[in-house]
Tab-separated table of C-alpha atoms and ligand atoms in Angstrom:
chain	number	residue	atom	x	y	z
A	1	MET	CA	10.243	102.944	-27.997
A	2	LYS	CA	14.122	103.161	-27.859
A	3	PRO	CA	16.365	100.229	-27.889
A	4	PRO	CA	18.045	98.910	-24.938
A	5	PRO	CA	21.815	99.979	-24.596
A	6	PHE	CA	24.526	98.013	-26.742
A	7	ASP	CA	28.088	98.277	-27.617
A	8	TYR	CA	28.488	99.486	-31.183
A	9	SER	CA	31.281	98.657	-33.732
A	10	ALA	CA	31.593	99.030	-37.278
A	11	PRO	CA	34.334	96.892	-38.868
A	12	ARG	CA	35.820	97.357	-42.280
A	13	SER	CA	36.409	93.661	-43.242
A	14	VAL	CA	34.664	90.202	-42.767
A	15	ALA	CA	37.675	89.000	-40.755
A	16	GLU	CA	37.409	91.848	-38.504
A	17	ALA	CA	33.401	91.374	-38.311
A	18	LEU	CA	34.043	87.852	-37.451
A	19	GLU	CA	36.698	88.589	-34.711
A	20	LEU	CA	34.305	91.053	-33.047
A	21	LEU	CA	31.522	88.510	-33.120
A	22	GLN	CA	33.755	85.660	-31.367
A	23	GLN	CA	34.066	87.981	-28.247
A	24	ALA	CA	30.439	87.068	-27.251
A	25	PRO	CA	28.936	84.979	-30.100
A	26	ASP	CA	25.691	84.274	-28.183
A	27	ASP	CA	25.225	88.022	-27.101
A	28	THR	CA	26.208	89.847	-30.448
A	29	SER	CA	23.848	90.734	-33.268
A	30	VAL	CA	24.686	91.421	-36.686
A	31	LEU	CA	23.219	94.785	-38.252
A	32	ALA	CA	22.597	94.881	-41.940
A	33	GLY	CA	19.718	96.972	-43.268
A	34	GLY	CA	18.185	97.121	-39.754
A	35	GLN	CA	14.667	96.859	-41.268
A	36	SER	CA	13.912	93.976	-39.030
A	37	LEU	CA	16.518	94.158	-36.343
A	38	VAL	CA	15.662	97.806	-35.186
A	39	PRO	CA	12.079	97.307	-34.635
A	40	VAL	CA	12.906	94.011	-32.720
A	41	LEU	CA	15.407	96.006	-30.620
A	42	ASN	CA	12.943	99.094	-30.164
A	43	MET	CA	10.266	96.581	-29.003
A	44	ARG	CA	12.846	94.838	-26.617
A	45	LEU	CA	12.258	91.514	-28.133
A	46	ALA	CA	15.960	91.064	-28.171
A	47	GLN	CA	18.552	92.711	-25.978
A	48	PRO	CA	22.024	91.926	-27.312
A	49	ARG	CA	25.079	93.155	-25.604
A	50	ALA	CA	26.709	94.277	-28.749
A	51	LEU	CA	25.915	95.212	-32.428
A	52	VAL	CA	28.253	94.427	-35.403
A	53	ASP	CA	27.354	96.692	-38.213
A	54	LEU	CA	28.319	95.271	-41.639
A	55	ASN	CA	27.369	98.535	-43.334
A	56	ARG	CA	30.995	99.471	-43.958
A	57	VAL	CA	32.475	96.033	-44.431
A	58	GLU	CA	33.945	95.773	-47.885
A	59	GLY	CA	33.121	93.044	-50.290
A	60	LEU	CA	29.692	92.142	-49.250
A	61	ASP	CA	27.637	94.190	-51.815
A	62	GLY	CA	28.632	92.676	-55.097
A	63	ILE	CA	26.625	90.882	-57.710
A	64	GLU	CA	28.842	88.944	-59.748
A	65	THR	CA	28.710	85.621	-61.999
A	66	THR	CA	30.907	82.833	-60.687
A	67	PRO	CA	33.238	80.834	-63.176
A	68	GLU	CA	30.636	77.923	-62.687
A	69	GLY	CA	27.991	80.467	-64.156
A	70	ARG	CA	26.071	81.015	-60.947
A	71	ILE	CA	25.113	84.379	-59.747
A	72	ARG	CA	26.525	85.355	-56.315
A	73	PHE	CA	24.919	88.058	-54.224
A	74	GLY	CA	26.813	89.393	-51.499
A	75	SER	CA	24.915	89.429	-48.311
A	76	MET	CA	24.808	93.488	-48.091
A	77	VAL	CA	23.264	93.594	-51.600
A	78	ARG	CA	20.118	96.168	-51.021
A	79	GLN	CA	16.865	94.398	-52.113
A	80	ARG	CA	16.300	97.193	-54.422
A	81	ARG	CA	19.004	96.195	-56.666
A	82	LEU	CA	17.156	92.892	-57.382
A	83	GLU	CA	14.785	95.238	-59.331
A	84	SER	CA	17.210	97.527	-60.971
A	85	GLU	CA	20.219	95.471	-62.131
A	86	PRO	CA	19.865	94.292	-65.694
A	87	LEU	CA	21.864	90.971	-64.821
A	88	VAL	CA	19.088	89.886	-62.130
A	89	ARG	CA	16.213	91.124	-64.437
A	90	ASP	CA	17.336	89.076	-67.295
A	91	ARG	CA	18.988	85.859	-65.715
A	92	LEU	CA	16.853	85.733	-62.473
A	93	PRO	CA	13.438	87.430	-63.225
A	94	LEU	CA	11.947	85.555	-60.186
A	95	LEU	CA	13.957	87.666	-57.761
A	96	THR	CA	12.804	90.804	-59.449
A	97	ASP	CA	9.334	89.803	-59.056
A	98	ALA	CA	9.767	88.663	-55.671
A	99	ALA	CA	11.278	91.898	-54.554
A	100	ASP	CA	8.637	93.944	-55.998
A	101	HIS	CA	6.211	92.502	-53.393
A	102	ILE	CA	8.673	93.264	-50.558
A	103	ALA	CA	7.707	96.199	-48.425
A	104	HIS	CA	7.952	99.789	-49.823
A	105	LEU	CA	10.579	101.315	-51.724
A	106	ALA	CA	12.428	102.896	-48.718
A	107	ILE	CA	12.686	99.620	-47.006
A	108	ARG	CA	13.852	97.816	-50.028
A	109	THR	CA	16.439	100.573	-50.384
A	110	ARG	CA	17.818	99.860	-47.009
A	111	GLY	CA	16.825	96.304	-46.582
A	112	THR	CA	19.463	93.669	-47.528
A	113	VAL	CA	19.314	90.207	-49.236
A	114	GLY	CA	21.251	88.401	-46.534
A	115	GLY	CA	19.210	90.216	-43.939
A	116	SER	CA	16.076	88.770	-45.272
A	117	LEU	CA	17.485	85.229	-45.580
A	118	ALA	CA	18.986	85.300	-41.901
A	119	HIS	CA	15.839	87.001	-40.542
A	120	ALA	CA	13.751	83.975	-42.052
A	121	ASP	CA	10.381	85.387	-41.633
A	122	PRO	CA	8.073	82.716	-42.903
A	123	SER	CA	5.845	85.118	-44.682
A	124	ALA	CA	9.028	86.852	-46.585
A	125	GLU	CA	9.267	86.767	-50.140
A	126	LEU	CA	13.132	86.259	-50.535
A	127	PRO	CA	13.443	82.915	-48.611
A	128	ALA	CA	10.517	81.392	-50.905
A	129	ALA	CA	12.198	82.638	-54.210
A	130	VAL	CA	15.692	81.441	-53.176
A	131	SER	CA	14.277	78.148	-52.274
A	132	ALA	CA	12.452	77.762	-55.496
A	133	LEU	CA	15.910	78.522	-57.286
A	134	ASP	CA	17.425	76.075	-54.943
A	135	GLY	CA	19.861	78.378	-53.844
A	136	ARG	CA	23.024	77.857	-51.880
A	137	MET	CA	23.990	80.116	-48.662
A	138	LEU	CA	27.694	80.809	-48.014
A	139	VAL	CA	28.094	81.187	-44.374
A	140	ARG	CA	31.545	81.956	-42.754
A	141	GLY	CA	32.712	81.398	-39.199
A	142	PRO	CA	35.645	81.210	-37.101
A	143	ASP	CA	36.192	77.634	-38.560
A	144	GLY	CA	36.010	78.463	-42.339
A	145	ASP	CA	33.388	78.515	-44.781
A	146	ARG	CA	30.353	76.460	-45.094
A	147	THR	CA	27.895	76.043	-48.135
A	148	ILE	CA	24.375	75.326	-47.044
A	149	PRO	CA	21.421	74.288	-49.540
A	150	ALA	CA	18.364	76.524	-49.107
A	151	GLY	CA	16.599	73.005	-48.001
A	152	ASP	CA	18.786	72.843	-44.819
A	153	PHE	CA	19.199	76.557	-44.221
A	154	PHE	CA	15.607	77.491	-43.197
A	155	LEU	CA	15.027	75.635	-39.874
A	156	GLY	CA	11.754	77.258	-38.472
A	157	PRO	CA	10.182	80.707	-37.936
A	158	LEU	CA	13.074	83.220	-37.692
A	159	THR	CA	15.522	80.497	-37.400
A	160	THR	CA	18.312	79.472	-39.712
A	161	ALA	CA	21.454	77.094	-39.732
A	162	ILE	CA	23.573	80.121	-39.085
A	163	GLU	CA	25.427	79.510	-35.870
A	164	PRO	CA	26.251	82.171	-33.174
A	165	GLY	CA	29.444	83.646	-34.251
A	166	GLU	CA	28.973	82.921	-37.896
A	167	LEU	CA	28.163	85.614	-40.764
A	168	LEU	CA	26.225	84.912	-44.075
A	169	VAL	CA	28.366	86.348	-46.641
A	170	ALA	CA	26.538	85.484	-49.991
A	171	VAL	CA	23.985	83.453	-51.581
A	172	GLU	CA	24.726	81.847	-55.081
A	173	LEU	CA	21.757	81.034	-57.567
A	174	GLU	CA	21.807	79.202	-60.664
A	175	PRO	CA	20.148	80.953	-63.503
A	176	PRO	CA	17.325	78.609	-64.987
A	177	PRO	CA	18.508	77.382	-68.374
A	178	PRO	CA	16.832	78.770	-71.826
A	179	GLY	CA	13.331	77.472	-72.330
A	180	SER	CA	12.595	78.103	-68.496
A	181	GLY	CA	9.850	80.478	-67.076
A	182	SER	CA	9.142	81.728	-63.618
A	183	ALA	CA	6.547	83.588	-61.728
A	184	PHE	CA	5.960	84.784	-58.211
A	185	LEU	CA	2.387	85.278	-57.180
A	186	GLU	CA	1.117	86.948	-53.641
A	187	VAL	CA	-2.015	87.405	-51.818
A	188	ALA	CA	-1.359	90.297	-49.011
A	189	ARG	CA	-3.712	92.606	-47.225
A	190	THR	CA	-2.140	95.470	-49.290
A	191	HIS	CA	0.673	95.717	-51.744
A	192	GLY	CA	3.890	95.857	-49.697
A	193	ALA	CA	2.491	93.924	-46.613
A	194	PHE	CA	3.738	90.570	-45.608
A	195	ALA	CA	2.461	87.675	-47.704
A	196	LEU	CA	-0.653	85.855	-46.353
A	197	ALA	CA	0.677	83.202	-48.765
A	198	ALA	CA	2.800	83.389	-51.891
A	199	ALA	CA	4.139	81.110	-54.594
A	200	ALA	CA	7.458	81.017	-56.421
A	201	ALA	CA	7.581	78.883	-59.405
A	202	VAL	CA	10.358	77.945	-61.844
A	203	LEU	CA	9.578	75.659	-64.714
A	204	HIS	CA	11.529	74.326	-67.734
A	205	LEU	CA	9.800	73.021	-70.948
A	206	ASP	CA	11.495	70.611	-73.474
A	207	HIS	CA	11.324	71.396	-77.293
A	208	GLY	CA	7.918	69.689	-77.537
A	209	GLY	CA	6.475	71.996	-74.677
A	210	ARG	CA	6.356	69.368	-72.163
A	211	ILE	CA	7.487	69.891	-68.579
A	212	ASP	CA	11.069	68.520	-67.875
A	213	HIS	CA	11.582	70.413	-64.462
A	214	ALA	CA	9.278	72.378	-62.253
A	215	ARG	CA	10.069	73.724	-58.710
A	216	VAL	CA	7.445	75.614	-56.466
A	217	ALA	CA	8.410	77.321	-53.004
A	218	LEU	CA	5.465	78.854	-50.956
A	219	ALA	CA	5.822	81.469	-48.269
A	220	GLY	CA	3.300	82.097	-45.252
A	221	VAL	CA	2.144	78.574	-45.052
A	222	GLY	CA	4.345	77.199	-42.284
A	223	GLY	CA	7.448	77.991	-40.439
A	224	VAL	CA	9.708	77.666	-43.418
A	225	PRO	CA	9.473	77.944	-47.124
A	226	TYR	CA	7.257	74.877	-48.382
A	227	VAL	CA	8.724	72.939	-51.391
A	228	PRO	CA	6.946	69.878	-52.505
A	229	ALA	CA	9.608	67.341	-53.324
A	230	TRP	CA	7.153	65.267	-55.606
A	231	LEU	CA	6.552	68.107	-58.104
A	232	ASP	CA	9.010	66.697	-60.917
A	233	GLU	CA	7.654	63.071	-60.282
A	234	VAL	CA	3.986	64.218	-61.047
A	235	THR	CA	4.893	66.801	-63.873
A	236	ALA	CA	7.902	65.400	-65.910
A	237	GLY	CA	6.975	64.801	-69.487
A	238	GLU	CA	3.435	66.310	-69.057
A	239	ALA	CA	1.961	69.101	-70.980
A	240	PRO	CA	1.421	72.254	-68.661
A	241	ASP	CA	-2.318	72.069	-68.812
A	242	GLY	CA	-4.925	73.562	-66.638
A	243	ALA	CA	-6.035	70.111	-65.353
A	244	LEU	CA	-2.327	69.039	-64.356
A	245	LEU	CA	-1.604	72.243	-62.637
A	246	ARG	CA	-4.961	72.301	-60.948
A	247	ARG	CA	-4.197	68.847	-59.570
A	248	VAL	CA	-0.745	70.101	-58.188
A	249	GLY	CA	-2.343	73.047	-56.546
A	250	GLU	CA	-4.931	70.865	-54.791
A	251	ARG	CA	-2.279	68.509	-53.422
A	252	VAL	CA	-0.257	71.443	-52.305
A	253	ALA	CA	-3.407	72.947	-50.420
A	254	ASP	CA	-3.774	69.536	-48.745
A	255	GLU	CA	-0.161	69.166	-47.432
A	256	VAL	CA	0.593	72.562	-46.147
A	257	GLU	CA	0.135	73.231	-42.538
A	258	PRO	CA	-0.226	77.209	-42.362
A	259	PHE	CA	-0.930	78.921	-38.730
A	260	ASP	CA	-4.084	80.925	-37.861
A	261	ASP	CA	-3.296	84.567	-36.990
A	262	VAL	CA	-5.215	87.909	-36.780
A	263	HIS	CA	-4.733	88.381	-40.595
A	264	ALA	CA	-5.999	85.084	-42.030
A	265	THR	CA	-7.179	81.607	-41.052
A	266	ALA	CA	-5.122	78.551	-41.638
A	267	LYS	CA	-8.023	77.213	-43.675
A	268	TYR	CA	-7.889	80.371	-46.036
A	269	ARG	CA	-4.267	80.231	-46.305
A	270	LYS	CA	-4.309	76.596	-47.500
A	271	ARG	CA	-6.987	77.601	-50.104
A	272	VAL	CA	-4.893	80.609	-51.394
A	273	ALA	CA	-1.740	78.300	-51.489
A	274	GLY	CA	-3.458	75.977	-53.776
A	275	VAL	CA	-4.500	78.454	-56.258
A	276	LEU	CA	-1.306	80.523	-56.231
A	277	THR	CA	0.636	77.431	-56.851
A	278	SER	CA	-1.566	76.580	-59.976
A	279	ARG	CA	-1.587	80.036	-60.990
A	280	ALA	CA	2.238	80.579	-60.647
A	281	LEU	CA	3.078	77.363	-62.560
A	282	ALA	CA	0.730	78.154	-65.330
A	283	ALA	CA	2.471	81.901	-65.371
A	284	ALA	CA	5.906	80.324	-65.297
A	285	ALA	CA	4.759	77.907	-68.288
A	286	TYR	CA	3.598	81.035	-70.196
A	287	SER	CA	6.817	82.844	-69.666
A	288	ALA	CA	8.635	79.824	-70.813
A	289	GLY	CA	6.377	80.127	-73.984
A	290	GLU	CA	3.310	78.149	-73.421
A	291	ARG	CA	-0.132	79.630	-72.850
A	292	VAL	CA	-2.199	77.765	-70.219
A	293	ALA	CA	-5.209	78.583	-68.071
A	294	ALA	CA	-5.391	77.256	-64.705
B	301	FAD	C1	7.339	98.217	-42.405
B	301	FAD	C2	8.063	96.990	-42.922
B	301	FAD	C3	7.351	96.159	-43.837
B	301	FAD	C4	8.107	95.197	-44.239
B	301	FAD	N1	7.561	94.385	-45.255
B	301	FAD	C5	8.285	93.152	-45.751
B	301	FAD	C6	7.662	92.260	-46.512
B	301	FAD	O1	6.678	92.613	-47.018
B	301	FAD	N2	8.330	91.379	-46.976
B	301	FAD	C7	9.554	91.015	-46.501
B	301	FAD	O2	10.344	89.901	-46.877
B	301	FAD	N3	10.088	91.730	-45.399
B	301	FAD	C8	9.608	93.113	-45.142
B	301	FAD	N4	10.120	93.757	-44.326
B	301	FAD	C9	11.369	93.297	-43.662
B	301	FAD	C10	12.469	93.775	-44.650
B	301	FAD	O3	12.562	93.037	-45.887
B	301	FAD	C11	13.972	93.518	-43.915
B	301	FAD	O4	14.750	94.376	-44.758
B	301	FAD	C12	14.641	92.202	-44.000
B	301	FAD	O5	13.562	91.413	-43.283
B	301	FAD	C13	15.879	92.463	-43.047
B	301	FAD	O6	16.781	92.816	-43.844
B	301	FAD	P1	17.740	93.804	-43.115
B	301	FAD	O7	18.897	93.836	-44.046
B	301	FAD	O8	17.136	94.937	-42.786
B	301	FAD	O9	18.224	92.973	-41.839
B	301	FAD	P2	18.490	93.438	-40.414
B	301	FAD	O10	17.018	94.093	-39.934
B	301	FAD	O11	19.654	94.263	-40.149
B	301	FAD	O12	18.922	92.176	-39.641
B	301	FAD	C14	17.776	91.176	-39.666
B	301	FAD	C15	18.328	89.570	-38.887
B	301	FAD	O13	19.212	89.009	-39.621
B	301	FAD	C16	20.427	89.114	-39.323
B	301	FAD	N5	21.565	89.065	-40.246
B	301	FAD	C17	21.435	90.224	-41.043
B	301	FAD	N6	22.493	90.156	-42.036
B	301	FAD	C18	23.359	88.977	-41.545
B	301	FAD	C19	24.357	88.226	-41.868
B	301	FAD	N7	24.786	88.736	-43.133
B	301	FAD	N8	24.639	87.352	-41.324
B	301	FAD	C20	24.021	86.863	-40.354
B	301	FAD	N9	23.012	87.393	-39.776
B	301	FAD	C21	22.599	88.555	-40.245
B	301	FAD	C22	20.463	90.101	-37.956
B	301	FAD	O14	21.494	89.809	-37.041
B	301	FAD	C23	19.162	90.312	-37.571
B	301	FAD	O15	18.813	89.284	-36.814
B	301	FAD	C24	9.382	94.736	-43.875
B	301	FAD	C25	10.085	95.527	-42.842
B	301	FAD	C26	9.488	96.789	-42.385
B	301	FAD	C27	9.917	97.723	-41.350
């Protein structure tokens, strides 16, 4: 199928892109890598009057360390770079592991970090990984900049806190401190398919090998990434042993509210979510230096 007709513009700066967006904020879509938007247009699930293409906008494709030590990804950074950039592999290996599960090389080469976050597919890997890292989205609009924590950014399936007329310009992530480990585990129909369920885990151990911080985010088990807020309370000061991590997984499986669809039942997804949570925390503890079986 072919997309419906639309006006097309290719601005060179963020300011110019924002100006174009203000002309019809409710009726203009932003084009990033096009890997989700173009199929949506071709299937006529959306019929915007205009597209503003970000591919020629300068300054949106950098990966840099901020003065505060966070790593800032411009929204047009291609997903593929999460696998290839030494800074990301060394300081945020969770993103590298998550990116490895996104679609296929050709799609990751074109698809962007910002596009995946703005599209907010409940089964997508990057929203879960960014939620596990407690990331902050930087959104720019006609009234200036807003910083939105991941927990407030994802509002529902394919819905975020970005308002019409605003652009996601970057996401900032704080690398976990030394002594941390992370893991991204997924069950999908085939490698590269969207997750039936996935778990992103980050865990920090103290000098005695006990957990002093743990965070998990799951994809595929609800409208937005699921982050158990009680995890630190239950795990802090404990050794990351199999019994503890299984208990955590069981509680997660009880709490998540996935959907049934043609690919899997909600019951199956709940069970997988629990098992993946335990295993991702065990793998994160292992990469932080502790061998655990869960
Ligand atoms: C066959 C296939 C398999 C796939 N499998 C997976 C998978 O397993 N896991 C996965 O996570 N994804 C998968 N994807 C989707 C892929 O990751 C997309 O790249 C991603 O979802 C969207 O990124 P994009 O840069 O292509 O954005 P686009 O398609 O250009 O845009 C997506 C949406 O985000 C909006 N948008 C984009 N950038 C911005 C911005 N800076 N500010 C505001 N709004 C913005 C657009 O207006 C649009 O509504 C798959 C895609 C295909 C075609």
